[in-house]
């Protein structure tokens, strides 16, 4: 397919033009999290011709994702495909000219430099503030722009962060904001709310890439698509005593060991055992007497009533059916290894 034909309608848009389109092709962008927001961001930017996209996600596709996560289908959910793999496959189907670097991993202080290195823009598709603060510390310390985006219920919020220029996430939210601690599980989520905020963030990303920085929004924007209430709070300047961007105290980057974390309120616990490579065939034989086991190239699932364990080749596990880390740890020790 002719390059100029694929992007012809976008090139006709004068602020992009042929020069902007070349910049998009040369751009390197990381998207952290490939759920609803991340899927929409990846889809829009891949179609727009961003030349290199790194998709980082720790999770796998489930039927309840299909209502809003635009890159996945029923076959992905039936196979429990890791979201980064499924998303990359879908993207290659509609744009084979760009590079998609799929990373099935949980972003933690240990791997943040590897996973977010060598990109010029980071986009937020995650579902939790722990990861966002880590991204903020990394981006502010390395002077990489990033775009915060979040949604819950019918409400969505976004902010473009330009280190050394605008406020950062920690300027606005020194601690996890109470109101947004509601999760998709407790309050549900409308697909229109997340796709709305992803569209705004994707447009900001394009402005950054083509060099239209005077058009960037320097506010924290929130919008409720159901009540139609919306607000903008200035984020044009850093807060003078900000821990991150002013005092350069990058506590999240330094990281405390985070051996276990609870996931997005889903009654599940993640076990971080990254350097424990797992042989799926071998472990299938060991687990078979204790419950149903099935695996493909990317994930292994093990059902042991009332728990469901999903194992990744590097040893990471997600255990559903409990939010108690002690139970999850003991299941992991018993069936995978201490
Ligand atoms: Zn700050």
Coordinates of C-alpha atoms and ligand atoms in Angstrom, one line a residue:
X1 CA 0.0 0.0 0.0
X2 CA 1.2 3.5 -0.8
X3 CA 2.4 5.3 2.3
X4 CA 0.9 8.6 1.1
X5 CA -2.4 6.9 0.3
X6 CA -2.8 5.3 3.7
X7 CA -2.3 8.5 5.5
X8 CA -3.7 10.9 2.8
X9 CA -6.7 12.1 4.9
X10 CA -4.4 12.9 7.8
X11 CA -1.8 14.6 5.6
X12 CA -4.6 16.8 4.2
X13 CA -5.1 18.1 7.7
X14 CA -2.8 21.0 7.5
X15 CA -1.3 21.0 11.0
X16 CA 0.0 17.5 10.3
X17 CA 0.9 17.7 6.6
X18 CA 3.6 15.6 5.0
X19 CA 6.3 16.8 7.5
X20 CA 4.1 15.9 10.5
X21 CA 3.4 12.5 8.9
X22 CA 7.2 11.9 8.7
X23 CA 7.6 12.8 12.3
X24 CA 4.8 10.4 13.3
X25 CA 6.6 7.6 11.3
X26 CA 9.9 8.4 13.2
X27 CA 8.2 8.6 16.6
X28 CA 8.8 6.0 19.4
X29 CA 6.0 5.8 21.9
X30 CA 5.4 3.5 24.9
X31 CA 1.9 2.6 26.2
X32 CA 1.8 1.4 29.7
X33 CA -1.3 -0.9 30.1
X34 CA -3.3 -2.3 27.3
X35 CA -6.8 -2.4 28.7
X36 CA -9.6 0.0 27.6
X37 CA -7.6 3.2 27.5
X38 CA -4.4 1.5 26.2
X39 CA -6.2 -0.4 23.5
X40 CA -7.9 2.8 22.2
X41 CA -4.6 4.7 22.4
X42 CA -2.7 2.0 20.6
X43 CA -5.4 1.6 17.9
X44 CA -5.6 5.4 17.2
X45 CA -1.8 5.9 17.1
X46 CA -1.1 2.8 15.1
X47 CA -3.7 3.9 12.5
X48 CA -2.2 7.4 12.5
X49 CA 1.2 6.0 11.6
X50 CA 3.3 6.2 14.7
X51 CA 6.3 4.2 13.6
X52 CA 7.2 2.4 16.8
X53 CA 4.8 1.4 19.6
X54 CA 5.8 -0.5 22.7
X55 CA 2.9 -2.1 24.4
X56 CA 3.4 -3.1 28.0
X57 CA 0.8 -5.1 29.8
X58 CA 0.8 -7.7 32.6
X59 CA -2.7 -9.1 32.1
X60 CA -4.6 -11.5 29.8
X61 CA -7.9 -11.0 27.9
X62 CA -11.1 -12.0 29.6
X63 CA -14.7 -11.9 28.4
X64 CA -15.5 -8.9 30.6
X65 CA -12.9 -6.9 28.7
X66 CA -14.7 -7.1 25.4
X67 CA -17.3 -4.4 26.3
X68 CA -14.7 -1.7 26.0
X69 CA -11.2 -2.9 25.0
X70 CA -11.3 -2.4 21.3
X71 CA -8.3 -4.4 20.2
X72 CA -9.6 -7.8 21.5
X73 CA -12.1 -10.4 20.3
X74 CA -13.8 -13.5 21.6
X75 CA -11.1 -15.8 20.4
X76 CA -8.5 -13.8 22.5
X77 CA -10.7 -14.2 25.6
X78 CA -11.2 -17.9 25.0
X79 CA -7.5 -18.4 24.7
X80 CA -6.7 -16.1 27.7
X81 CA -4.1 -14.4 25.4
X82 CA -1.9 -11.9 27.1
X83 CA -3.2 -8.4 26.2
X84 CA 0.1 -7.2 24.8
X85 CA 0.3 -10.2 22.4
X86 CA -3.4 -10.0 21.3
X87 CA -3.1 -6.2 20.8
X88 CA 0.0 -6.5 18.7
X89 CA -1.6 -9.2 16.5
X90 CA -4.7 -7.0 15.9
X91 CA -2.6 -4.0 15.1
X92 CA -0.4 -5.9 12.6
X93 CA -3.7 -6.8 10.8
X94 CA -4.5 -3.2 10.0
X95 CA -1.0 -1.6 9.9
X96 CA 1.9 -3.9 9.1
X97 CA 4.1 -1.0 8.2
X98 CA 4.8 0.0 11.8
X99 CA 6.8 -1.7 14.5
X100 CA 4.9 -3.1 17.5
X101 CA 7.1 -4.2 20.4
X102 CA 4.9 -6.3 22.7
X103 CA 6.0 -6.7 26.4
X104 CA 4.1 -9.1 28.6
X105 CA 5.3 -7.6 31.9
X106 CA 4.3 -5.7 35.0
X107 CA 6.0 -2.4 35.1
X108 CA 8.0 -2.2 38.4
X109 CA 11.0 -0.2 39.6
X110 CA 13.3 -3.2 38.6
X111 CA 12.4 -3.1 34.9
X112 CA 11.2 0.5 34.4
X113 CA 14.4 1.6 32.7
X114 CA 14.4 -1.3 30.2
X115 CA 10.7 -1.0 29.5
X116 CA 10.4 2.7 29.2
X117 CA 13.9 3.5 27.8
X118 CA 14.5 4.8 24.3
X119 CA 11.0 6.3 23.7
X120 CA 10.2 10.0 23.4
X121 CA 6.6 9.8 24.8
X122 CA 4.9 7.6 27.4
X123 CA 1.1 7.1 27.5
X124 CA -0.9 6.0 30.5
X125 CA -3.2 3.0 29.8
X126 CA -2.8 1.6 33.3
X127 CA -5.5 1.2 36.0
X128 CA -3.7 2.1 39.2
X129 CA -1.9 4.9 40.8
X130 CA 1.1 2.8 42.0
X131 CA 2.1 2.4 38.4
X132 CA 1.3 5.9 37.4
X133 CA 3.5 7.3 40.2
X134 CA 6.3 5.1 38.9
X135 CA 5.8 6.4 35.4
X136 CA 5.7 9.9 36.7
X137 CA 9.0 9.5 38.6
X138 CA 10.6 7.9 35.6
X139 CA 9.3 10.5 33.1
X140 CA 10.1 13.5 35.2
X141 CA 13.6 12.3 36.1
X142 CA 14.4 11.5 32.5
X143 CA 12.5 14.6 31.1
X144 CA 10.2 12.4 28.9
X145 CA 6.7 13.8 28.3
X146 CA 3.9 11.6 29.3
X147 CA 0.1 11.7 29.3
X148 CA -2.0 10.7 32.3
X149 CA -5.4 9.2 31.4
X150 CA -8.0 7.4 33.6
X151 CA -11.6 6.5 33.7
X152 CA -14.2 5.0 36.0
X153 CA -17.9 4.9 35.7
X154 CA -18.9 7.6 33.3
X155 CA -16.1 9.8 34.3
X156 CA -12.7 10.3 32.7
X157 CA -9.7 12.5 33.4
X158 CA -6.5 13.3 31.5
X159 CA -3.5 15.6 31.8
X160 CA -0.4 16.2 29.5
X161 CA 2.8 16.3 31.5
X162 CA 5.8 18.2 30.1
X163 CA 8.7 17.8 32.5
X164 CA 10.3 21.1 33.5
X165 CA 7.4 23.0 32.1
X166 CA 3.9 21.9 33.3
X167 CA 2.8 20.4 36.6
X168 CA 3.5 16.7 37.0
X169 CA 1.1 14.0 38.4
X170 CA 2.6 14.4 41.9
X171 CA 2.0 18.2 41.8
X172 CA -1.7 17.7 41.3
X173 CA -2.1 14.5 43.4
X174 CA 0.7 14.3 46.0
X175 CA -1.1 11.1 47.2
X176 CA -3.5 8.7 45.4
X177 CA -6.7 10.7 45.0
X178 CA -9.6 9.3 47.0
X179 CA -12.3 9.8 44.4
X180 CA -10.5 7.8 41.7
X181 CA -9.6 4.9 44.0
X182 CA -13.0 3.5 42.9
X183 CA -12.2 0.9 40.4
X184 CA -13.9 -0.5 37.3
X185 CA -15.1 -3.3 39.5
X186 CA -16.8 -1.2 42.1
X187 CA -18.2 1.4 39.8
X188 CA -18.2 -0.2 36.4
X189 CA -17.1 1.7 33.4
X190 CA -18.7 3.0 30.2
X191 CA -16.8 2.3 27.0
X192 CA -17.6 5.8 25.8
X193 CA -15.9 7.4 28.8
X194 CA -12.6 5.6 28.3
X195 CA -12.6 6.0 24.6
X196 CA -13.3 9.7 25.0
X197 CA -10.3 10.2 27.2
X198 CA -8.1 8.0 25.0
X199 CA -9.1 10.2 22.0
X200 CA -8.1 13.4 23.8
X201 CA -4.8 11.8 24.9
X202 CA -4.1 10.5 21.4
X203 CA -4.7 14.0 20.0
X204 CA -2.3 15.4 22.5
X205 CA 0.3 12.8 21.6
X206 CA 0.0 13.7 17.9
X207 CA 0.5 17.4 18.7
X208 CA 3.6 16.6 20.7
X209 CA 5.0 14.4 18.0
X210 CA 4.4 16.8 15.1
X211 CA 5.8 19.7 17.1
X212 CA 2.6 21.6 17.7
X213 CA 3.4 22.2 21.4
X214 CA 1.6 25.5 21.5
X215 CA -1.6 23.6 20.9
X216 CA -1.1 21.2 23.9
X217 CA -3.7 21.5 26.7
X218 CA -2.1 22.6 30.0
X219 CA -4.9 21.6 32.2
X220 CA -6.2 18.7 34.1
X221 CA -9.4 17.9 32.2
X222 CA -12.2 15.9 33.6
X223 CA -15.4 14.9 31.8
X224 CA -18.5 12.9 32.8
X225 CA -20.1 11.7 29.7
X226 CA -23.3 10.8 31.5
X227 CA -24.0 13.9 33.6
X228 CA -22.2 16.2 31.0
X229 CA -20.3 17.8 33.9
X230 CA -16.8 18.8 32.9
X231 CA -14.0 20.8 34.4
X232 CA -10.5 22.0 33.8
X233 CA -8.0 22.9 36.4
X234 CA -4.8 24.7 35.4
X235 CA -1.7 22.5 35.3
X236 CA 0.4 25.0 33.5
X237 CA 3.0 25.3 36.3
X238 CA 4.6 22.9 38.8
X239 CA 3.7 23.2 42.5
X240 CA 6.7 24.8 44.1
X241 CA 7.1 22.1 46.8
X242 CA 6.4 19.1 44.6
X243 CA 8.2 16.0 45.8
X244 CA 8.9 14.7 42.3
X245 CA 9.5 17.5 39.8
X246 CA 10.8 20.1 42.3
X247 CA 12.6 18.2 45.0
X248 CA 13.6 15.3 42.7
X249 CA 12.8 12.8 45.4
X250 CA 11.9 9.8 43.2
X251 CA 10.6 7.5 45.9
X252 CA 8.6 5.3 43.4
X253 CA 11.6 4.9 41.1
X254 CA 13.7 3.9 44.0
X255 CA 11.0 1.4 44.8
X256 CA 10.4 -0.8 47.7
X257 CA 10.3 -4.5 46.9
X258 CA 6.8 -5.1 45.8
X259 CA 6.5 -8.9 46.0
X260 CA 2.7 -9.1 45.9
X261 CA 0.1 -6.6 44.7
X262 CA -3.6 -6.8 44.5
X263 CA -5.0 -6.2 41.1
X264 CA -7.7 -3.7 39.9
X265 CA -10.2 -4.8 42.7
X266 CA -10.9 -8.0 40.8
X267 CA -10.6 -10.3 43.8
X268 CA -7.2 -11.4 42.5
X269 CA -3.6 -11.2 43.6
X270 CA -0.5 -11.0 41.5
X271 CA 2.7 -12.8 42.5
X272 CA 5.9 -11.3 41.1
X273 CA 8.4 -14.1 40.7
X274 CA 10.1 -12.9 37.6
X275 CA 13.3 -14.9 37.4
X276 CA 11.6 -18.3 37.7
X277 CA 11.3 -19.6 34.1
X278 CA 8.5 -22.2 33.9
X279 CA 8.3 -25.2 31.6
X280 CA 4.6 -25.3 30.8
X281 CA 4.6 -29.0 29.8
X282 CA 6.4 -30.1 32.9
X283 CA 4.1 -28.1 35.2
X284 CA 1.0 -29.3 33.4
X285 CA 1.9 -32.9 34.3
X286 CA 2.5 -31.8 38.0
X287 CA -0.8 -29.9 38.3
X288 CA -3.1 -32.2 36.4
X289 CA -3.9 -34.4 39.4
X290 CA -5.0 -31.3 41.3
X291 CA -7.4 -29.6 38.9
X292 CA -8.0 -28.6 35.3
X293 CA -4.9 -27.3 33.5
X294 CA -4.6 -25.8 30.0
X295 CA -1.9 -23.8 28.3
X296 CA -0.8 -22.2 25.1
X297 CA 2.5 -20.6 24.1
X298 CA 1.9 -17.6 26.3
X299 CA -0.1 -18.5 29.4
X300 CA -1.0 -21.5 31.5
X301 CA -4.3 -21.7 33.4
X302 CA -5.0 -23.9 36.4
X303 CA -8.4 -24.2 38.1
X304 CA -8.4 -25.4 41.7
X305 CA -11.8 -24.5 43.2
X306 CA -12.4 -21.7 44.1
X307 CA -9.2 -20.4 42.7
X308 CA -8.0 -19.8 39.2
X309 CA -4.2 -19.4 38.6
X310 CA -2.8 -17.9 35.5
X311 CA 1.0 -18.4 35.0
X312 CA 3.3 -16.6 32.6
X313 CA 6.5 -18.2 31.3
X314 CA 8.7 -16.0 33.4
X315 CA 7.1 -17.2 36.7
X316 CA 4.7 -14.4 37.3
X317 CA 1.2 -15.5 38.4
X318 CA -2.2 -14.0 38.8
X319 CA -4.4 -15.8 41.2
X320 CA -8.2 -15.1 41.1
X321 CA -10.6 -16.0 43.8
X322 CA -8.9 -14.2 46.6
X323 CA -7.6 -10.8 47.6
X324 CA -5.6 -12.3 50.5
X325 CA -1.9 -12.3 49.6
X326 CA -1.2 -15.0 52.2
X327 CA -3.6 -17.4 50.5
X328 CA -2.2 -16.5 47.1
X329 CA 1.4 -17.0 48.2
X330 CA 0.6 -20.4 49.8
X331 CA -1.1 -21.6 46.6
X332 CA 1.8 -20.4 44.5
X333 CA 4.3 -22.1 46.9
X334 CA 2.3 -25.4 46.8
X335 CA 1.7 -25.6 43.1
X336 CA 4.5 -23.7 41.4
X337 CA 7.3 -23.6 43.9
X338 CA 8.5 -21.9 47.1
Ligands
LIG1 ZN1 5.5 17.9 40.2

